[in-house]
XYZ file of C-alpha atoms in Angstrom:
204
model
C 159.681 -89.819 160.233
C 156.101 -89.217 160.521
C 159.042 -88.808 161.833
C 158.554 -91.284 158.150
C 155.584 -92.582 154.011
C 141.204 -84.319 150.621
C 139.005 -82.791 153.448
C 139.877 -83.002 156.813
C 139.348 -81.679 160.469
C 141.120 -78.853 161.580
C 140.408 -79.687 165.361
C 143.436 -81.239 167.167
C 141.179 -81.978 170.251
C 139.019 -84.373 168.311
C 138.489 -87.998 168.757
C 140.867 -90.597 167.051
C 138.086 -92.018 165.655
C 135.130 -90.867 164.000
C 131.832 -93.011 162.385
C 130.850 -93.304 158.346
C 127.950 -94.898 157.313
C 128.629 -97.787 153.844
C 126.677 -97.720 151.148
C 124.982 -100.586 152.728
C 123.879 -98.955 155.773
C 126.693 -100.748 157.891
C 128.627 -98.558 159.925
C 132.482 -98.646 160.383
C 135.468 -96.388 162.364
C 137.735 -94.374 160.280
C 140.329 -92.646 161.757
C 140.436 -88.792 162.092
C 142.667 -86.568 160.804
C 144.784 -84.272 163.464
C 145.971 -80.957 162.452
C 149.655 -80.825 163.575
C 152.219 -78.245 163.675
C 156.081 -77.782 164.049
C 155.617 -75.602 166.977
C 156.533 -77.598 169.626
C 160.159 -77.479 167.972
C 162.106 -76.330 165.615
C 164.974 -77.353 163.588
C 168.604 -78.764 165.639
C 171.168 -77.603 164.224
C 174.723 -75.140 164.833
C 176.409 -72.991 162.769
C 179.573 -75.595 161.844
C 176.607 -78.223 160.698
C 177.421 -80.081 157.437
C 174.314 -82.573 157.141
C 170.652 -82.044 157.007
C 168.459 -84.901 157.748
C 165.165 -84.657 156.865
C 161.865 -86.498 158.105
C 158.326 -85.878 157.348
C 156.618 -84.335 160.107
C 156.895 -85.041 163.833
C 155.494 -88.481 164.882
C 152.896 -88.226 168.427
C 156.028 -89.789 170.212
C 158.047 -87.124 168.827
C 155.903 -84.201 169.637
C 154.983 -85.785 173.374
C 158.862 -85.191 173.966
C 159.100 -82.063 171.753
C 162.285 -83.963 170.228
C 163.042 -85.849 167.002
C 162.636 -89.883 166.347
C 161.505 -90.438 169.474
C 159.526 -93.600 169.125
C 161.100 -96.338 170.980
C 161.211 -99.314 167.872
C 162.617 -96.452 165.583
C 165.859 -97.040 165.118
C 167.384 -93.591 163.478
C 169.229 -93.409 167.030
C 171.131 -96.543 166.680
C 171.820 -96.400 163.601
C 173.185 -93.058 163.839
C 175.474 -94.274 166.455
C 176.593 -97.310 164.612
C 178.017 -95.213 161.797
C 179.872 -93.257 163.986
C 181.350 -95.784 166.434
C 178.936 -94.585 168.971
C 176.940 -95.533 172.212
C 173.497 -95.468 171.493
C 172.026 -92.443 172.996
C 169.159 -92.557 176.015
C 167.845 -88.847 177.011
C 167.390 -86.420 174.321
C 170.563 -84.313 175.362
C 172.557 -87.068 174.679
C 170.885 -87.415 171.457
C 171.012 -84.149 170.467
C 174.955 -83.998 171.500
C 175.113 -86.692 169.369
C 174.135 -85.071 166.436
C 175.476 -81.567 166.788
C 179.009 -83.069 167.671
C 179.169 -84.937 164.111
C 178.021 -81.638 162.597
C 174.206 -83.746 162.008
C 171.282 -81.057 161.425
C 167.735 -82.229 161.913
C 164.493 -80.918 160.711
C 161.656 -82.098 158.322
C 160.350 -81.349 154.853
C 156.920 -80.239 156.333
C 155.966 -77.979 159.314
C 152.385 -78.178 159.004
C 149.874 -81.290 158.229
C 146.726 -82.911 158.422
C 147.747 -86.595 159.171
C 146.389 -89.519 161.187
C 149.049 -90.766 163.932
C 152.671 -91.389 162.341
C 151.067 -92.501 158.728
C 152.854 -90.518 156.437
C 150.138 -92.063 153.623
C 147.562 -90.197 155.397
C 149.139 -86.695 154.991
C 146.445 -83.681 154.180
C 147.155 -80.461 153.526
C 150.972 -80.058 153.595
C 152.761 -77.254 154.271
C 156.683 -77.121 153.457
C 159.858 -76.357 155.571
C 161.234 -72.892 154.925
C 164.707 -74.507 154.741
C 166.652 -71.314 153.276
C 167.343 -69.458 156.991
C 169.285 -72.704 158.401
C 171.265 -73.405 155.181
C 172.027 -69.459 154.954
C 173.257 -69.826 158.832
C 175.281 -72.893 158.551
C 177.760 -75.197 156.572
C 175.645 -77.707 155.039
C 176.508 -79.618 152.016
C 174.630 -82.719 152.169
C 170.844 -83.511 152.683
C 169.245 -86.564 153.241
C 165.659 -87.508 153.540
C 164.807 -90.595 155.924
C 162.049 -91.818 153.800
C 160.259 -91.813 150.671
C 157.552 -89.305 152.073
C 160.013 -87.100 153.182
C 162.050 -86.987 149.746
C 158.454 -86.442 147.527
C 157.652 -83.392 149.540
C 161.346 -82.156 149.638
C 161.633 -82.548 145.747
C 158.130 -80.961 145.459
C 158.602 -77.642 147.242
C 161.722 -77.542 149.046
C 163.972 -77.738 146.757
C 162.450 -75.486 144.502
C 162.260 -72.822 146.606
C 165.931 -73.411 147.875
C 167.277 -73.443 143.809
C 164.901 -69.795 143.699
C 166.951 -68.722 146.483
C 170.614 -69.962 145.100
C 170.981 -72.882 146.745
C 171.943 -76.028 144.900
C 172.509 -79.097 147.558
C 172.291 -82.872 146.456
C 169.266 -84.840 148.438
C 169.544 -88.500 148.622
C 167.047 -90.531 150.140
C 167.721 -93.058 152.192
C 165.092 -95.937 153.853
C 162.845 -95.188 156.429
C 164.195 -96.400 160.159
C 160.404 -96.323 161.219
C 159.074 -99.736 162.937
C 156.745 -99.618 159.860
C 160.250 -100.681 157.341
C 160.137 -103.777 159.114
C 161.849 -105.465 155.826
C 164.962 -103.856 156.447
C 166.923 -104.898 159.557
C 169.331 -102.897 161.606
C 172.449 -103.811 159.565
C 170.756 -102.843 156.186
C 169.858 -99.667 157.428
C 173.341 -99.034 159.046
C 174.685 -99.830 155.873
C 172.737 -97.891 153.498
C 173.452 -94.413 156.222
C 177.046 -94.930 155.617
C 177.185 -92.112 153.199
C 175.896 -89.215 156.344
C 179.394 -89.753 158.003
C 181.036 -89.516 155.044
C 179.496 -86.226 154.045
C 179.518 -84.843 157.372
C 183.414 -85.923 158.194
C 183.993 -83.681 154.511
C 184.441 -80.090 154.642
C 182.209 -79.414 151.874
């Protein structure tokens, strides 16, 4: 979650696409870096909440809607529903019902970024999820990271500053259900996010 995988500019309002002059006088587009923020929303979750998923930072899609994994190819919605027997979801209410009825938390690793669209490989200037208020306020056992860029900066500064603070949760990272994992397919992933329903069916 991009949603999903040093200088920069700070202005959100700029154009997607900026000019740079080669070496050999040619000149090419690069895309620009947009500051983005967590603002829009914050974290889902309830007090009786068992699992923490984790993503990267908000995709555009995602912060259009002001809701998580909301890019229509990305498939974190059905295959959340396929582990747990489930319609997939349509409007976000029924997505977020979804997840707060299994006891699913959502939330991402960073809350502030310099990033071009929903390329995680393009993150600037990260700044990490305070995650110690939600696991202080819930029941939450588990954590998983829906990508590999979501993991690194979990294992970075996350978890650190959760062990400072006395917590000591497992993370396991699972594949990325971005349209940009294209070499898994629907089953894989389904497969490999058995192990949320089992965590968040135990009592931890």
């Amino acid at each position: 979650m991009a949603h999903s995988s040093e200088s920069s500019s700070r202005n959100s309002g700029e154009s997607n696409n900026t000019h740079r002059t080669s070496r050999r006088g040619t000149t090419r587009r690069t895309a620009a870096l947009t500051h983005v923020t967590h603002d829009a929303f914050g974290p889902l979750w309830a007090p009786d909440s068992r699992v923490l998923m984790l993503g990267s930072i908000p995709s555009p899609k995602s912060r259009e809607f002001g809701f998580y994994y909301m890019h229509p190819r990305n498939r974190f919605w059905p295959v959340l529903a396929a582990i747990f027997d489930e319609q997939v979801p349509a409007s976000i209410e029924e997505r977020r019902g979804l997840a707060l009825r299994h006891h699913i938390a959502l939330f991402d690793s960073l809350v502030e970024c310099d990033i071009v669209g929903a390329s995680d490989a393009s993150i600037r200037n990260p700044v990490p999820a305070d995650l110690r208020p939600l696991l202080a306020g819930s029941r939450i056992h588990a954590i998983f990271c829906t990508g590999a860029t979501a993991a690194k900066y979990f294992t970075k500064w996350c978890d650190p500053m959760l062990r400072d603070a006395g917590f000591d949760i497992p993370m396991t990272q699972l594949p990325s259900t971005s349209p940009a994992n294209a070499a898994w397919s629907l089953e894989r992933l389904v497969a490999a996010y058995a192990p949320v329903r089992e965590a968040a069916e135990a009592e931890g």
